[in-house]
Amino acid sequence: MHSQIETEALNRLLDVTRKLAAPFDLDTMLQEVVDAARNILDADRGTVFLYDEAKDELFIKVATGLQTIRIPADKGIVGECAQSRQVINVPDCYADDRFNKAIDKQTGYRTRCMLTLPLIGYEDSLIGVLQILNKNNGTFDDQDEYVAVALAAQAAVVLHRVTMTEAMIASEKLDREITVARDVQMGTLPKRMPSLAGYDVAGTFTPTDQTGGDLYDFIPVSDEQLFVLMGDATGHGIGPALSATQVRAMLRVALRLGANLDDAFRHINDQLVEDLPDDRFVTAFFGLLDATDHSVRFHSGGQGPILHFHAASGDYDWYEPSTFPLGYMDQSSLQDPIGIELAPGDILGLISDGIYEYENEAGTQFGQAGLTRVIDAYRGNSMDELVQLIMQATYGHGGSVPQADDITVVLIRRLP
């Protein structure tokens, strides 16, 4: 029964994630978040309090049945949630001294139970607080908290994106909107490399235009496990950038709900089949690195070749795609993931075709040969340095030829 609930919640949250990926203004987006919370948790009302950092206040921009209200950011249950950044589940509001009965008196509404969650955006910034009132049947339980936390995490990222976008657009003219889109997309990339004992990790992304369809992400699953995402949405510009951002958001929601490697790949693929036009898809590497046994299990949906450099022998393994790209066709059945073991000094390389297919004036591609020359020469350098050296060598090969495709390089080395 528990897994059935999780599967249903996963499907509904993925649908919410897809819906929230659409370009809404802030007021519409806030209402979408409230409606999603009410529907998924079967609750009567919902409220989003946004945080005003300049005034250190929380204010209601959109609320079901309420007018605009501003409160100090350290008052009441909402303020406590904002300060502690912890979920607060109150089964009986009138029995809780922290509950502010004044709002009920003002509105004539009777609040029975309440679930309050912090909305935390990029770089641990406080976006606001999501409050869900009066579950229609009983009180909010552990499963409700579990689902609400996943929804709040996604809602916070989306609200941060929207508020950041609106702030930028407000200060710029129409001809600067593409620059804004680039800033938003680049802002979703990892701000820092993950820390995993015994490993050196690095990555970079350089779009062809101001925005691009490549993506990569690192999502810690535990202290010893790291989920690695790398992909490429067909085309260039804002459309593919939205597809790339959607895949990243859906994956984070799926993993937060406990989806395994296979389920995450299959669910996201099937959702993209419904969402994307027939001529659009996303090639993607979904991999789970386990530092306890130094294994990597992955699905490669149209993404390849995947590089495995063996430090002991100096040999290279090149793994071709293991299945179709995301959004290409339904995946009713999925083959077992590919498994490799990283020995000391080994390097896992996720390289987009912007590197392999970079041509010079003579039309010669950089190719696997160009890549291996750099790794062979600088294998002892840090992965961050090696990423930069690969980029330099690629541009050096191209000479006067401009970059024609998005470039992403992700390197993971098991330390010697």
XYZ file of C-alpha atoms in Angstrom:
416
model
C 0.000 0.000 0.000
C 2.835 2.384 0.884
C 4.534 1.902 -2.503
C 1.166 2.374 -4.233
C 0.691 5.709 -2.481
C 4.202 6.760 -3.387
C 3.669 5.861 -7.043
C 0.435 7.826 -7.164
C 2.067 10.789 -5.437
C 5.029 10.585 -7.806
C 2.775 10.698 -10.849
C 0.787 13.636 -9.499
C 3.878 15.570 -8.505
C 5.511 14.973 -11.868
C 2.366 16.343 -13.451
C 2.557 19.379 -11.158
C 6.227 19.822 -12.035
C 5.374 19.783 -15.722
C 2.609 22.331 -15.190
C 4.802 24.622 -13.116
C 7.434 24.577 -15.870
C 5.133 26.750 -17.996
C 5.924 30.491 -18.174
C 3.518 32.085 -15.649
C 3.535 35.478 -13.949
C 4.078 35.469 -10.195
C 0.414 35.801 -9.165
C -0.650 32.945 -11.433
C 2.246 30.787 -10.303
C 1.404 31.323 -6.636
C -2.191 30.300 -7.269
C -0.969 27.200 -9.121
C 1.171 26.231 -6.124
C -1.753 26.723 -3.722
C -4.132 24.726 -5.915
C -1.585 21.925 -6.331
C -1.074 21.687 -2.561
C -4.815 21.596 -1.882
C -5.524 18.997 -4.542
C -2.641 16.643 -3.783
C -3.169 16.742 0.002
C -6.990 16.883 -0.138
C -7.054 20.075 1.917
C -9.576 22.912 2.146
C -7.307 25.934 1.867
C -3.746 26.904 1.114
C -1.638 29.996 1.539
C 1.733 31.111 0.243
C 3.586 33.647 2.364
C 6.416 35.306 0.453
C 9.441 36.602 2.318
C 10.304 40.307 2.062
C 13.980 40.352 2.998
C 14.217 44.160 3.078
C 11.437 44.435 5.690
C 12.006 41.001 7.278
C 8.310 40.274 6.836
C 6.149 37.522 5.438
C 3.218 38.594 3.297
C 0.346 36.831 1.579
C 0.375 37.539 -2.135
C -2.206 34.896 -2.977
C -4.366 33.019 -0.506
C -7.567 30.999 -0.795
C -10.306 33.271 0.549
C -7.953 35.781 2.231
C -6.859 39.342 1.516
C -3.263 40.582 1.679
C -1.753 40.262 5.162
C 1.772 41.115 6.332
C 3.346 39.717 9.498
C 6.831 39.899 11.079
C 8.998 37.028 9.877
C 9.456 35.709 13.440
C 5.835 35.675 14.618
C 3.402 32.797 14.863
C 3.692 29.343 13.379
C 4.525 30.782 9.952
C 7.352 32.830 11.451
C 8.664 29.854 13.411
C 8.692 27.789 10.226
C 10.572 30.547 8.392
C 13.132 30.830 11.173
C 13.651 27.111 11.828
C 13.140 26.018 8.203
C 11.435 22.904 9.520
C 8.045 21.373 8.721
C 5.456 22.130 11.410
C 2.418 19.844 11.597
C -0.292 21.079 13.991
C -3.158 18.571 14.342
C -5.272 20.862 16.600
C -4.622 24.572 16.018
C -6.735 25.885 18.914
C -4.837 23.657 21.331
C -1.509 25.108 20.166
C -0.388 28.337 21.867
C 1.567 29.373 18.771
C -1.580 29.623 16.659
C -2.786 33.168 15.957
C -6.581 33.115 16.315
C -6.904 36.728 15.157
C -6.960 35.806 11.468
C -9.794 33.337 12.046
C -11.732 36.049 13.900
C -11.061 38.491 11.079
C -12.213 36.116 8.339
C -14.806 33.996 10.146
C -12.956 30.841 9.107
C -12.289 27.996 11.549
C -8.818 26.448 11.235
C -8.712 22.879 12.576
C -5.343 21.526 11.484
C -2.398 23.000 9.677
C 0.721 21.881 7.788
C 3.393 24.573 7.398
C 6.482 24.141 5.205
C 9.453 26.409 4.399
C 10.086 27.288 0.760
C 13.854 27.214 0.261
C 15.288 28.339 -3.074
C 18.722 28.278 -4.655
C 21.724 28.593 -2.369
C 19.555 28.014 0.713
C 17.652 31.300 0.318
C 14.269 31.694 2.031
C 11.529 32.263 -0.570
C 8.593 32.037 1.814
C 6.309 29.611 3.603
C 3.590 27.296 2.284
C 0.712 26.715 4.687
C -2.004 24.113 4.048
C -5.166 24.174 6.145
C -7.832 21.657 7.153
C -7.381 18.242 5.599
C -10.839 17.201 4.466
C -10.661 13.829 6.204
C -8.857 13.986 9.537
C -5.418 15.509 10.066
C -2.190 15.570 8.087
C -0.107 12.421 8.604
C 3.484 11.404 7.863
C 2.652 10.534 4.251
C 1.151 13.997 3.771
C 4.310 15.563 5.152
C 6.423 13.406 2.849
C 4.517 14.482 -0.269
C 4.211 18.117 0.850
C 7.976 18.419 1.372
C 8.579 17.280 -2.209
C 5.976 19.717 -3.514
C 7.401 22.565 -1.414
C 10.911 21.890 -2.708
C 9.727 22.081 -6.305
C 7.469 25.082 -5.654
C 10.340 26.989 -4.029
C 12.596 26.495 -7.049
C 9.835 27.564 -9.426
C 8.877 30.602 -7.341
C 12.529 31.607 -7.067
C 12.845 31.318 -10.817
C 9.705 33.390 -11.415
C 10.552 36.109 -8.903
C 14.094 36.326 -10.202
C 12.850 36.490 -13.774
C 10.260 39.162 -12.999
C 12.816 41.248 -11.127
C 15.204 41.058 -14.056
C 12.547 41.800 -16.659
C 11.314 44.759 -14.614
C 14.753 46.350 -14.784
C 15.489 45.528 -18.418
C 13.894 46.253 -21.775
C 12.366 43.737 -24.159
C 15.614 43.288 -26.054
C 17.277 42.010 -22.864
C 14.836 39.163 -22.214
C 17.098 36.565 -23.800
C 19.875 37.611 -21.434
C 17.448 37.173 -18.555
C 16.570 33.677 -19.750
C 20.239 32.784 -19.846
C 20.737 34.021 -16.285
C 17.777 31.960 -15.122
C 19.039 28.821 -16.832
C 22.617 29.254 -15.657
C 21.285 29.869 -12.169
C 19.838 26.345 -12.087
C 23.245 24.726 -12.661
C 25.129 23.405 -9.630
C 26.685 26.300 -7.691
C 29.398 24.049 -6.324
C 30.655 20.565 -6.980
C 29.378 17.805 -4.677
C 31.546 16.463 -1.895
C 31.826 12.683 -2.030
C 34.555 10.963 -0.059
C 37.237 9.501 -2.321
C 36.080 11.319 -5.457
C 36.949 14.429 -7.464
C 34.011 15.847 -9.455
C 33.851 18.715 -11.941
C 31.485 20.002 -14.605
C 30.880 22.903 -16.973
C 28.269 24.058 -19.475
C 28.724 26.561 -22.312
C 25.669 27.176 -24.525
C 25.924 28.011 -28.200
C 23.407 30.838 -27.945
C 22.571 32.815 -24.841
C 20.520 29.818 -23.725
C 20.997 26.167 -24.606
C 19.558 22.694 -24.300
C 22.367 20.957 -22.389
C 22.084 20.248 -18.683
C 23.884 18.531 -15.854
C 23.191 18.093 -12.166
C 24.489 16.291 -9.084
C 21.918 15.126 -6.539
C 23.153 13.540 -3.284
C 21.002 10.530 -2.420
C 22.937 9.741 0.767
C 26.407 10.393 2.188
C 27.751 7.591 -0.020
C 25.526 7.872 -3.106
C 25.373 10.556 -5.766
C 22.881 10.756 -8.617
C 24.438 12.211 -11.765
C 22.393 13.744 -14.567
C 23.694 14.931 -17.927
C 21.610 15.559 -21.021
C 20.949 17.430 -24.218
C 17.570 18.675 -25.456
C 17.277 18.890 -29.228
C 17.820 22.352 -30.653
C 19.147 25.599 -29.241
C 17.643 28.585 -27.499
C 14.833 29.097 -25.015
C 12.659 26.095 -26.009
C 15.332 23.439 -25.386
C 16.433 25.334 -22.279
C 12.912 24.930 -20.861
C 12.957 21.204 -21.703
C 16.325 20.812 -19.976
C 15.098 22.653 -16.884
C 11.942 20.510 -16.846
C 13.937 17.249 -16.856
C 16.106 18.457 -13.987
C 13.104 19.539 -11.923
C 11.177 16.320 -12.533
C 14.194 14.210 -11.585
C 14.683 16.054 -8.310
C 11.035 15.537 -7.393
C 11.211 11.841 -8.313
C 14.334 11.266 -6.198
C 12.902 13.206 -3.278
C 9.965 10.788 -3.320
C 12.323 7.832 -3.219
C 12.115 6.741 -6.855
C 14.878 4.376 -7.909
C 17.013 4.714 -11.032
C 14.673 2.710 -13.271
C 11.436 4.326 -12.070
C 12.820 7.843 -12.369
C 13.937 7.250 -15.943
C 10.703 5.556 -16.984
C 8.302 8.044 -15.357
C 10.103 11.106 -16.696
C 10.392 9.577 -20.150
C 6.677 8.795 -20.328
C 5.755 12.289 -19.155
C 7.965 13.873 -21.805
C 6.363 11.673 -24.464
C 3.092 13.438 -23.624
C 4.597 16.918 -23.291
C 7.089 17.312 -26.120
C 6.302 17.744 -29.832
C 7.024 14.705 -31.992
C 10.260 16.219 -33.299
C 11.635 17.011 -29.826
C 13.382 14.753 -27.326
C 16.107 14.851 -24.674
C 19.151 12.606 -24.670
C 20.125 11.926 -21.081
C 22.493 10.020 -18.797
C 20.876 8.908 -15.528
C 23.537 7.416 -13.269
C 23.911 6.439 -9.614
C 27.429 6.476 -8.166
C 27.859 4.409 -5.005
C 31.067 5.224 -3.126
C 30.732 2.163 -0.883
C 31.595 -0.240 -3.699
C 32.720 2.341 -6.303
C 30.065 1.241 -8.755
C 28.156 3.296 -11.288
C 24.790 2.052 -12.573
C 23.273 4.045 -15.396
C 20.772 4.349 -18.195
C 21.915 6.256 -21.241
C 18.912 7.438 -23.219
C 20.451 8.366 -26.547
C 23.444 9.927 -24.778
C 26.851 8.693 -25.860
C 29.531 7.778 -25.960
C 30.050 7.487 -22.198
C 33.764 7.425 -21.359
C 35.432 5.161 -18.809
C 39.191 5.705 -18.514
C 41.083 2.892 -16.772
C 44.008 4.433 -14.899
C 45.871 1.161 -14.336
C 46.085 0.225 -18.018
C 45.529 3.556 -19.747
C 42.711 1.974 -21.765
C 39.326 3.523 -22.587
C 35.883 1.975 -22.654
C 33.212 3.793 -24.681
C 29.590 2.989 -23.873
C 26.995 3.670 -26.528
C 23.403 4.647 -25.631
C 21.528 1.879 -23.835
C 18.023 2.979 -24.796
C 16.010 5.630 -26.650
C 16.157 9.336 -25.749
C 13.684 10.703 -23.225
C 10.400 11.686 -24.834
C 10.997 9.581 -27.955
C 8.636 6.700 -27.120
C 6.916 5.067 -24.143
C 9.146 2.784 -22.086
C 6.805 0.030 -20.907
C 9.846 -2.129 -20.164
C 13.392 -1.025 -19.493
C 16.547 -3.072 -19.739
C 18.719 -3.442 -16.658
C 21.063 -0.490 -16.144
C 24.667 -0.739 -17.272
C 27.078 -1.263 -14.390
C 30.741 -0.342 -14.197
C 33.295 -0.263 -11.381
C 35.681 2.641 -10.912
C 39.148 1.506 -9.827
C 41.547 3.969 -8.153
C 42.379 6.774 -10.600
C 39.624 5.827 -13.069
C 37.648 8.619 -14.740
C 34.003 8.619 -15.801
C 33.456 11.178 -18.559
C 30.077 12.548 -19.671
C 30.811 14.657 -22.723
C 28.227 16.248 -25.011
C 28.546 16.089 -28.774
C 29.485 19.761 -28.786
C 32.995 18.550 -27.906
C 33.211 15.468 -30.103
C 31.740 17.185 -33.181
C 33.587 20.497 -32.925
C 35.115 21.044 -36.378
C 38.149 23.036 -37.494
C 38.588 24.991 -40.752
C 39.264 21.745 -42.627
C 36.062 20.138 -41.343
C 37.902 17.685 -39.065
C 36.114 16.942 -35.817
C 37.816 17.062 -32.415
C 36.477 13.557 -31.811
C 37.363 10.912 -29.288
C 40.987 11.097 -30.378
C 41.252 14.742 -29.389
C 39.649 14.039 -26.048
C 41.895 11.091 -25.209
C 45.010 13.115 -26.074
C 44.091 15.651 -23.405
C 43.254 13.023 -20.782
C 46.421 11.046 -21.473
C 48.545 14.177 -21.100
C 46.845 15.653 -18.013
C 45.295 12.695 -16.203
C 47.114 13.666 -12.996
C 45.510 17.098 -12.808
C 42.414 17.852 -10.791
C 39.133 17.279 -12.577
C 38.383 20.998 -12.585
C 41.700 21.641 -14.314
C 41.122 18.764 -16.727
C 37.706 20.134 -17.688
C 39.261 23.508 -18.502
C 42.074 21.874 -20.468
C 39.525 19.925 -22.535
C 37.685 23.157 -23.286
C 40.911 24.916 -24.268
C 41.978 22.055 -26.507
C 38.571 21.966 -28.207
C 38.553 25.680 -28.962
C 42.177 25.464 -30.028
C 41.270 22.707 -32.458
C 38.407 24.774 -33.851
C 40.572 27.826 -34.443
C 38.459 30.481 -36.169
C 35.417 28.200 -36.445
C 32.714 29.366 -34.001
C 31.053 26.985 -31.552
C 28.139 25.285 -33.321
C 26.592 23.267 -30.486
C 26.127 23.445 -26.731
C 29.043 22.033 -24.742
C 28.832 20.126 -21.478
C 31.692 18.290 -19.772
C 31.269 16.297 -16.554
C 34.232 14.359 -15.123
C 34.227 12.092 -12.072
C 37.456 10.505 -10.879
C 37.955 8.019 -8.092
C 40.965 9.349 -6.253
C 44.134 7.203 -6.427
